[in-house]
Amino acid sequence: MHEDQLLPAEPGVRAIARELYRHAKDLPLISPHGHVDPAILADDKPFPDPARLIVVPDHYVTRMLASQGIPPAELGVPSLDGTPVETDGRTIWRRLAANWHLFRGTPSRLWTERVLAEVFGVAAPLNAQTADEVYDAVAQRLADPRFRPRALFERFNLEQLATTESPLSDLGAHAKLAADGWGGPGGRVITTFRPDDLVDLDWPGWTERVEQLGAGTFAEFLDRLRERRQAFIAAGATSSDHGHPSAATLALPRDEAAALFDRALRDRAEAGDAERFRAHMLVEFARMSVEDGLVMQLHPGAVRNHNAALHARHGRDVGGDIPSPTEYVRSLRPLLDELGNDPRFRIVLYTLDETVFTRELAPLAGGYPAVFLGAPWWFLDSPEGLRRYREAVTETAGFYNTAGFVDDTRAFCSIPVRHDVARRVDAGFLARLVAEHRLPLDEAAETIADLAYHLPKRVYQRTVRSGESA
């Protein structure tokens, strides 16, 4: 990697960016939102072969290859319908290498090449001719104890990593981490409360999951969710996360919400009930956040499983989701009317719809003390997406109504790379402000350190309530 990768091309601005980047590059990593399996760190077993580490679980990679006619089954993605799946890691790797040209200009290429070079020390470029050479080099590293998950965690300079679990999880991996001194409140690996599978009536199996939760009435449903939140807090959780189709919120009268819940439980849900229930539950969860101090995260705007054939064959989270336009101003008003000015409440808003950064999200963050802007995620966490974000939101929300960077990844080995990309992009943005005499260099240096480390540490920190120990 060139030392000036992603820094501005103009020499004078680049020199400033180099200086600013120096203030951020070695700061510890805070990863407050992601999808790494906690069992990876709890068990601390060697990673599998290079393909199962880098290709199979990465839907950014498999999605691009699928768009060019390479079925996920040929890349080792597990099937639900009995479709034969490739099991030979070297064969999967060769397919990736032979099609590496498809990733030119994409963040997937940037991340993967930097992982190979910086995490595994592989200098050879990836292509069809070098596929076996690169595969063997990575496989050799994976057999070394210095490349086990906890050792890499240390090398990555990770201060804290948040995983994401359903309320129905027994949190067994987190219990093991806590027993080893890695988990629990203030631990190095913590959990996040993600209740989507219990509030989305459209998600197949909803009634069975509610039964598993132990709720027969709406009042019991809320009580069980509160209890599970306490279990998550005991496992270190500082936030909840909510991935809804829209940002709709709705404060229903309690008897109306209970009637809706009862209809759904009897398989008699009416048209519109699913959206109304999700919208109401966001308000209920916000009220719970005031009670227990969990920071609320909202990730709306994904049309899940748009590729129906892909979903039927391989299930969720394999690259079949598509972003959708998302409205926030009117949708969030019921929740913000109730809690937007409450000092006990904090919500971090994300989007897959860039058109709302300037028009809706930045003004909301600039208008409510409870609202912070989450980093670009999923389809937007590219260098270009990160730059556009800063350009779109800073003039209205400033820097300190944003929440820092989140890597939002299942790819554990890419975490330091993704954070470094964000730090380089921020160095370039701030350098331009300095070069235009809009911000003194010392203030820009302070700002980049805040964006990289201090802001996410502060924003995602659970609020301790009276009577609790810090």
Coordinates of C-alpha atoms in Angstrom, one line a residue:
M1 CA 0.0 0.0 0.0
H2 CA 1.3 3.4 -0.9
E3 CA 1.7 5.5 2.2
D4 CA -0.5 8.3 0.7
Q5 CA -3.3 6.0 -0.3
L6 CA -6.7 7.9 -0.2
L7 CA -5.0 11.2 0.8
P8 CA -5.7 14.2 -1.5
A9 CA -3.7 14.4 -4.7
E10 CA -2.8 18.1 -4.5
P11 CA 0.6 18.2 -2.9
G12 CA 0.0 21.0 -0.4
V13 CA -3.3 19.6 0.9
R14 CA -1.7 16.1 0.9
A15 CA 1.1 17.4 3.2
I16 CA -1.5 18.7 5.7
A17 CA -3.5 15.4 5.5
R18 CA -0.3 13.4 6.3
E19 CA 0.1 15.5 9.4
L20 CA -3.5 15.1 10.5
Y21 CA -3.5 11.4 9.8
R22 CA -0.5 11.0 12.1
H23 CA -2.7 12.2 15.0
A24 CA -5.3 9.4 14.3
K25 CA -3.5 6.4 12.8
D26 CA -2.3 4.8 16.1
L27 CA -5.3 5.5 18.3
P28 CA -7.1 2.3 19.6
L29 CA -10.1 1.0 17.7
I30 CA -13.6 1.2 19.1
S31 CA -15.9 -1.0 17.1
P32 CA -19.4 -0.3 18.6
H33 CA -21.5 -1.9 15.9
G34 CA -20.7 -5.1 14.0
H35 CA -21.6 -8.7 13.3
V36 CA -18.5 -10.7 14.2
D37 CA -19.5 -14.1 15.7
P38 CA -18.5 -13.8 19.4
A39 CA -17.7 -17.6 19.4
I40 CA -14.7 -16.8 17.2
L41 CA -13.1 -14.9 20.1
A42 CA -14.6 -17.1 22.9
D43 CA -13.2 -20.3 21.4
D44 CA -10.0 -18.7 20.0
K45 CA -9.5 -21.6 17.6
P46 CA -7.4 -21.2 14.4
F47 CA -9.3 -19.6 11.6
P48 CA -10.3 -22.0 8.8
D49 CA -8.7 -22.0 5.3
P50 CA -8.3 -18.7 3.5
A51 CA -11.5 -19.1 1.4
R52 CA -13.7 -19.7 4.5
L53 CA -12.2 -16.8 6.2
I54 CA -12.2 -14.2 3.4
V55 CA -14.6 -15.3 0.7
V56 CA -17.5 -17.5 2.0
P57 CA -18.9 -15.2 4.8
D58 CA -18.4 -11.9 2.9
H59 CA -21.6 -11.0 1.1
Y60 CA -19.9 -8.0 -0.5
V61 CA -17.6 -10.5 -2.4
T62 CA -20.1 -13.2 -3.1
R63 CA -22.7 -10.7 -4.3
M64 CA -20.4 -9.2 -6.9
L65 CA -19.4 -12.6 -8.2
A66 CA -23.1 -13.7 -8.3
S67 CA -23.9 -10.6 -10.4
Q68 CA -21.5 -12.0 -13.0
G69 CA -23.1 -15.4 -13.1
I70 CA -21.0 -17.3 -10.4
P71 CA -23.5 -18.9 -8.1
P72 CA -22.9 -18.6 -4.4
A73 CA -22.9 -22.4 -4.1
E74 CA -19.7 -22.4 -6.2
L75 CA -18.2 -20.1 -3.6
G76 CA -19.0 -22.3 -0.6
V77 CA -22.1 -20.4 0.6
P78 CA -24.2 -22.9 2.6
S79 CA -27.5 -23.8 1.0
L80 CA -31.0 -24.3 2.5
D81 CA -32.5 -26.3 -0.3
G82 CA -29.9 -29.0 -0.7
T83 CA -28.0 -27.4 -3.6
P84 CA -24.6 -28.9 -3.7
V85 CA -22.0 -26.5 -2.4
E86 CA -18.3 -26.3 -3.1
T87 CA -16.3 -27.4 -0.1
D88 CA -12.7 -27.2 -1.4
G89 CA -11.2 -23.9 -0.2
R90 CA -8.5 -23.8 -2.9
T91 CA -11.1 -24.1 -5.6
I92 CA -13.2 -21.3 -4.1
W93 CA -10.0 -19.1 -3.8
R94 CA -9.1 -19.8 -7.5
R95 CA -12.5 -18.6 -8.6
L96 CA -12.1 -15.4 -6.7
A97 CA -8.6 -14.8 -8.1
A98 CA -9.7 -15.6 -11.6
N99 CA -12.4 -12.9 -11.3
W100 CA -10.5 -10.4 -9.3
H101 CA -10.8 -7.8 -12.1
L102 CA -14.5 -7.5 -11.3
F103 CA -13.6 -5.7 -8.1
R104 CA -11.5 -2.9 -9.6
G105 CA -12.4 0.4 -8.0
T106 CA -14.6 -1.2 -5.3
P107 CA -14.0 -1.0 -1.5
S108 CA -14.0 -4.8 -1.4
R109 CA -10.8 -4.8 -3.4
L110 CA -9.3 -2.1 -1.3
W111 CA -10.2 -3.9 2.0
T112 CA -9.1 -7.4 0.8
E113 CA -5.8 -6.3 -0.7
R114 CA -4.9 -4.5 2.4
V115 CA -5.9 -7.4 4.6
L116 CA -3.7 -9.7 2.5
A117 CA -0.8 -7.3 2.7
E118 CA -1.1 -5.8 6.2
V119 CA -2.6 -8.7 8.2
F120 CA -1.0 -11.6 6.5
G121 CA 2.1 -10.0 5.0
V122 CA 1.3 -11.2 1.4
A123 CA 3.0 -9.0 -1.2
A124 CA 2.0 -10.8 -4.3
P125 CA -0.9 -9.3 -6.3
L126 CA -4.0 -11.4 -6.5
N127 CA -4.8 -12.9 -9.9
A128 CA -5.3 -16.3 -11.6
Q129 CA -1.6 -16.9 -11.8
T130 CA -0.8 -16.1 -8.2
A131 CA -3.9 -17.7 -6.7
D132 CA -2.2 -20.7 -5.2
E133 CA 0.8 -18.7 -4.0
V134 CA -1.4 -16.3 -2.1
Y135 CA -3.6 -19.1 -0.8
D136 CA -0.6 -21.0 0.6
A137 CA 0.9 -18.0 2.2
V138 CA -2.3 -17.1 4.0
A139 CA -2.9 -20.7 5.0
Q140 CA 0.6 -20.9 6.5
R141 CA -0.1 -17.8 8.6
L142 CA -3.4 -19.2 9.8
A143 CA -1.5 -22.2 11.3
D144 CA 0.6 -19.9 13.4
P145 CA -0.7 -19.2 16.9
R146 CA 0.1 -15.5 16.4
F147 CA -2.8 -15.4 13.9
R148 CA -5.5 -16.8 16.2
P149 CA -8.4 -14.5 16.9
R150 CA -7.4 -13.1 20.3
A151 CA -3.8 -12.6 19.2
L152 CA -5.0 -10.6 16.1
F153 CA -7.4 -8.7 18.4
E154 CA -4.4 -7.5 20.3
R155 CA -2.4 -6.7 17.2
F156 CA -5.3 -4.8 15.7
N157 CA -5.2 -2.5 18.7
L158 CA -8.9 -3.1 19.4
E159 CA -10.0 -1.6 22.6
Q160 CA -13.6 -2.8 22.4
L161 CA -15.7 -4.9 19.9
A162 CA -19.5 -5.0 20.0
T163 CA -21.2 -8.1 18.5
T164 CA -24.9 -8.3 17.7
E165 CA -27.3 -10.9 19.1
S166 CA -31.1 -11.7 19.2
P167 CA -32.8 -11.4 22.6
L168 CA -33.3 -15.2 22.2
S169 CA -29.6 -15.8 22.3
D170 CA -28.3 -17.5 25.5
L171 CA -25.2 -15.3 25.2
G172 CA -23.1 -18.4 25.9
A173 CA -20.1 -17.1 24.0
H174 CA -20.2 -13.9 26.0
A175 CA -20.3 -15.8 29.2
K176 CA -17.2 -17.7 28.2
L177 CA -15.5 -14.4 27.3
A178 CA -16.4 -13.0 30.7
A179 CA -15.0 -16.0 32.4
D180 CA -11.7 -15.4 30.6
G181 CA -11.7 -11.7 31.5
W182 CA -12.6 -10.6 28.0
G183 CA -16.3 -9.8 28.4
G184 CA -19.0 -8.3 30.6
P185 CA -19.5 -4.6 31.4
G186 CA -16.6 -2.6 30.3
G187 CA -15.1 -5.7 28.6
R188 CA -13.2 -6.0 25.5
V189 CA -16.0 -7.9 23.7
I190 CA -19.5 -6.9 24.4
T191 CA -22.9 -7.7 23.0
T192 CA -25.7 -5.6 21.4
F193 CA -29.4 -6.1 21.8
R194 CA -31.0 -6.7 18.3
P195 CA -34.7 -7.6 18.6
D196 CA -35.8 -7.5 15.0
D197 CA -36.8 -11.1 14.9
L198 CA -39.3 -10.5 17.7
V199 CA -40.9 -7.3 16.4
D200 CA -41.1 -8.0 12.7
L201 CA -44.4 -9.8 12.1
D202 CA -43.4 -10.4 8.5
W203 CA -40.4 -12.5 9.5
P204 CA -41.4 -16.2 9.2
G205 CA -41.6 -18.0 12.5
W206 CA -42.5 -14.9 14.6
T207 CA -45.2 -16.6 16.7
E208 CA -42.8 -19.5 17.5
R209 CA -40.1 -17.0 18.6
V210 CA -42.6 -15.1 20.8
E211 CA -43.5 -18.4 22.4
Q212 CA -39.8 -19.2 23.0
L213 CA -39.5 -15.8 24.7
G214 CA -42.3 -16.8 27.0
A215 CA -44.9 -14.2 26.2
G216 CA -48.6 -14.8 25.8
T217 CA -49.8 -11.2 26.2
F218 CA -48.4 -7.9 25.1
A219 CA -47.6 -6.9 28.7
E220 CA -45.7 -10.2 29.1
F221 CA -43.9 -9.5 25.8
L222 CA -42.7 -6.1 27.1
D223 CA -41.7 -7.6 30.4
R224 CA -39.7 -10.4 28.8
L225 CA -37.9 -8.0 26.5
R226 CA -36.9 -5.8 29.5
E227 CA -35.6 -8.9 31.3
R228 CA -33.5 -9.8 28.2
R229 CA -32.1 -6.3 28.0
Q230 CA -30.9 -6.7 31.6
A231 CA -29.2 -9.9 30.6
F232 CA -27.5 -8.2 27.7
I233 CA -26.4 -5.3 30.0
A234 CA -24.9 -7.9 32.3
A235 CA -23.0 -9.2 29.2
G236 CA -21.6 -5.7 28.6
A237 CA -24.2 -4.3 26.2
T238 CA -24.2 -0.5 25.9
S239 CA -26.6 -0.2 23.0
S240 CA -29.5 -1.8 21.1
D241 CA -29.8 -2.0 17.4
H242 CA -32.9 -1.9 15.2
G243 CA -33.0 -2.8 11.5
H244 CA -36.4 -1.9 10.2
P245 CA -37.7 -1.5 6.6
S246 CA -38.5 2.2 7.4
A247 CA -37.9 4.8 10.1
A248 CA -41.6 4.9 11.0
T249 CA -42.4 5.4 14.7
L250 CA -45.8 5.4 16.3
A251 CA -47.0 5.8 19.9
L252 CA -50.1 3.6 20.0
P253 CA -52.5 3.5 23.0
R254 CA -51.5 0.5 25.1
D255 CA -54.9 -1.3 24.5
E256 CA -54.5 -0.8 20.8
A257 CA -51.0 -2.1 20.8
A258 CA -52.1 -5.1 22.8
A259 CA -55.0 -5.9 20.4
L260 CA -52.5 -5.7 17.5
F261 CA -50.2 -8.1 19.3
D262 CA -53.0 -10.5 20.0
R263 CA -54.2 -10.6 16.4
A264 CA -50.7 -11.4 15.2
L265 CA -50.3 -14.1 17.8
R266 CA -53.5 -15.7 16.5
D267 CA -52.3 -15.4 12.9
R268 CA -55.0 -12.8 12.2
A269 CA -52.8 -9.8 11.5
E270 CA -54.5 -7.2 9.2
A271 CA -53.0 -5.2 6.4
G272 CA -50.6 -2.6 7.8
D273 CA -50.3 -4.3 11.2
A274 CA -46.7 -5.3 10.7
E275 CA -45.5 -1.8 10.0
R276 CA -47.6 -0.3 12.8
F277 CA -46.3 -2.9 15.3
R278 CA -42.6 -2.2 14.2
A279 CA -43.2 1.5 14.5
H280 CA -44.8 1.3 17.9
M281 CA -42.1 -1.0 19.2
L282 CA -39.4 1.6 18.3
V283 CA -41.2 3.9 20.7
E284 CA -41.4 1.2 23.4
F285 CA -37.7 0.4 23.0
A286 CA -36.9 4.1 23.2
R287 CA -38.8 4.2 26.5
M288 CA -36.8 1.2 27.7
S289 CA -33.6 3.0 26.8
V290 CA -34.6 5.8 29.1
E291 CA -35.1 3.2 31.9
D292 CA -31.9 1.1 31.4
G293 CA -29.5 3.5 29.6
L294 CA -28.9 1.5 26.4
V295 CA -28.1 3.8 23.4
M296 CA -30.5 3.2 20.6
Q297 CA -29.3 2.6 17.0
L298 CA -31.7 2.6 14.0
H299 CA -30.7 1.1 10.7
P300 CA -33.6 1.5 8.3
G301 CA -34.0 1.4 4.6
A302 CA -33.0 -2.1 3.4
V303 CA -35.4 -4.1 1.3
R304 CA -34.5 -7.5 2.6
N305 CA -34.3 -10.6 0.5
H306 CA -35.1 -8.7 -2.8
N307 CA -33.5 -11.5 -4.7
A308 CA -36.2 -14.1 -3.8
A309 CA -34.4 -17.0 -5.5
L310 CA -31.2 -16.3 -3.6
H311 CA -33.1 -16.1 -0.3
A312 CA -34.9 -19.4 -1.0
R313 CA -31.6 -21.1 -1.8
H314 CA -29.2 -19.6 0.8
G315 CA -31.2 -17.7 3.4
R316 CA -30.7 -14.2 4.8
D317 CA -27.6 -12.0 4.7
V318 CA -26.0 -13.4 1.6
G319 CA -26.2 -10.4 -0.7
G320 CA -29.8 -10.3 -1.7
D321 CA -30.8 -7.0 0.0
I322 CA -31.3 -3.6 -1.8
P323 CA -31.3 -0.1 -0.4
S324 CA -34.6 1.9 -0.6
P325 CA -35.5 5.6 -0.2
T326 CA -36.2 6.4 3.4
E327 CA -38.0 9.3 5.0
Y328 CA -37.1 10.4 8.6
V329 CA -38.5 13.8 9.4
R330 CA -42.2 12.8 9.7
S331 CA -41.5 9.2 10.5
L332 CA -39.4 9.9 13.6
R333 CA -41.6 12.7 14.9
P334 CA -43.7 10.6 17.3
L335 CA -40.6 9.3 19.0
L336 CA -38.8 12.6 19.0
D337 CA -41.9 14.5 20.3
E338 CA -41.7 12.2 23.3
L339 CA -38.0 11.8 23.9
G340 CA -36.0 13.9 21.5
N341 CA -35.1 16.5 24.2
D342 CA -34.8 14.0 27.1
P343 CA -31.2 14.0 28.4
R344 CA -31.6 10.3 29.3
F345 CA -32.1 9.3 25.7
R346 CA -29.7 8.9 22.9
I347 CA -30.4 7.6 19.3
V348 CA -27.9 7.1 16.5
L349 CA -29.5 7.3 13.0
Y350 CA -28.1 5.5 10.0
T351 CA -29.2 5.5 6.4
L352 CA -28.8 3.8 3.0
D353 CA -30.3 6.8 1.3
E354 CA -27.7 9.5 0.7
T355 CA -30.3 12.0 -0.4
V356 CA -31.4 12.5 3.2
F357 CA -28.1 13.4 4.7
T358 CA -28.4 17.1 4.0
R359 CA -32.2 17.5 3.8
E360 CA -33.2 15.4 6.8
L361 CA -30.6 13.7 9.0
A362 CA -28.2 16.6 9.5
P363 CA -30.9 19.0 10.5
L364 CA -32.4 16.4 12.9
A365 CA -29.1 15.9 14.6
G366 CA -28.6 19.7 14.7
G367 CA -32.1 20.2 16.2
Y368 CA -32.4 17.5 18.9
P369 CA -29.9 16.8 21.7
A370 CA -30.8 13.1 21.6
V371 CA -29.9 12.5 18.0
F372 CA -26.5 11.6 16.5
L373 CA -25.6 10.6 13.0
G374 CA -24.2 7.2 12.4
A375 CA -21.4 6.6 9.9
P376 CA -22.1 5.6 6.3
W377 CA -22.7 1.8 6.3
W378 CA -23.2 -1.2 4.1
F379 CA -23.5 0.2 0.5
L380 CA -22.1 3.5 1.5
D381 CA -19.0 2.7 3.6
S382 CA -16.6 3.3 0.6
P383 CA -14.0 6.0 0.5
E384 CA -16.3 8.0 -1.8
G385 CA -19.3 7.4 0.5
L386 CA -17.4 8.5 3.5
R387 CA -16.2 11.7 1.8
R388 CA -19.7 12.5 0.5
Y389 CA -21.0 12.0 4.1
R390 CA -18.7 14.6 5.6
E391 CA -19.4 17.1 2.8
A392 CA -23.2 16.6 3.2
V393 CA -23.6 16.7 7.0
T394 CA -20.8 18.9 8.5
E395 CA -22.3 22.3 7.5
T396 CA -25.5 21.6 9.4
A397 CA -24.6 19.0 12.1
G398 CA -21.0 19.8 12.6
F399 CA -18.6 17.1 13.6
Y400 CA -19.8 16.6 17.2
N401 CA -23.4 15.5 16.3
T402 CA -21.9 12.5 14.5
A403 CA -20.9 9.3 16.2
G404 CA -17.6 8.3 14.7
F405 CA -16.9 5.3 12.5
V406 CA -18.4 1.9 12.7
D407 CA -17.1 -1.0 10.6
D408 CA -20.4 -3.0 10.6
T409 CA -18.6 -6.1 9.4
R410 CA -18.6 -9.9 9.8
A411 CA -15.1 -10.0 8.4
F412 CA -13.0 -9.8 11.5
C413 CA -9.7 -9.4 9.7
S414 CA -10.9 -6.4 7.8
I415 CA -11.7 -4.3 11.0
P416 CA -8.4 -2.4 11.2
V417 CA -8.3 -1.8 7.5
R418 CA -11.8 -0.3 7.5
H419 CA -11.0 2.0 10.4
D420 CA -7.8 3.1 8.7
V421 CA -9.7 4.0 5.5
A422 CA -12.1 6.2 7.5
R423 CA -9.2 7.9 9.2
R424 CA -7.5 8.6 5.9
V425 CA -10.7 10.0 4.4
D426 CA -11.3 12.2 7.4
A427 CA -7.7 13.4 7.2
G428 CA -8.3 14.5 3.6
F429 CA -11.5 16.3 4.4
L430 CA -10.1 18.2 7.4
A431 CA -6.9 19.0 5.4
R432 CA -9.0 20.8 2.8
L433 CA -10.6 22.9 5.6
V434 CA -7.2 23.8 6.8
A435 CA -5.9 24.6 3.3
E436 CA -8.9 26.9 2.7
H437 CA -8.2 28.7 6.0
R438 CA -11.5 27.5 7.4
L439 CA -10.0 25.6 10.4
P440 CA -6.7 26.0 12.2
L441 CA -4.3 23.0 12.0
D442 CA -4.4 22.4 15.8
E443 CA -8.2 22.3 15.8
A444 CA -8.2 19.9 12.9
A445 CA -5.8 17.6 14.7
E446 CA -8.0 17.6 17.7
T447 CA -11.0 16.9 15.5
I448 CA -9.6 13.9 13.7
A449 CA -8.6 12.3 17.1
D450 CA -12.2 12.9 18.3
L451 CA -13.7 11.4 15.1
A452 CA -11.5 8.3 15.2
Y453 CA -11.7 7.5 18.9
H454 CA -13.2 9.9 21.5
L455 CA -16.6 10.4 19.8
P456 CA -17.6 6.7 19.4
K457 CA -16.3 6.0 22.9
R458 CA -18.5 8.8 24.3
V459 CA -21.6 8.4 22.1
Y460 CA -22.0 4.6 22.5
Q461 CA -21.3 4.5 26.2
R462 CA -24.3 3.4 28.1
T463 CA -25.7 5.9 30.5
V464 CA -25.5 4.7 34.1
R465 CA -28.7 5.2 36.0
S466 CA -29.1 6.2 39.6
G467 CA -28.6 3.3 42.0
E468 CA -26.3 1.5 39.5
S469 CA -22.6 1.1 39.9
A470 CA -20.4 2.7 37.2

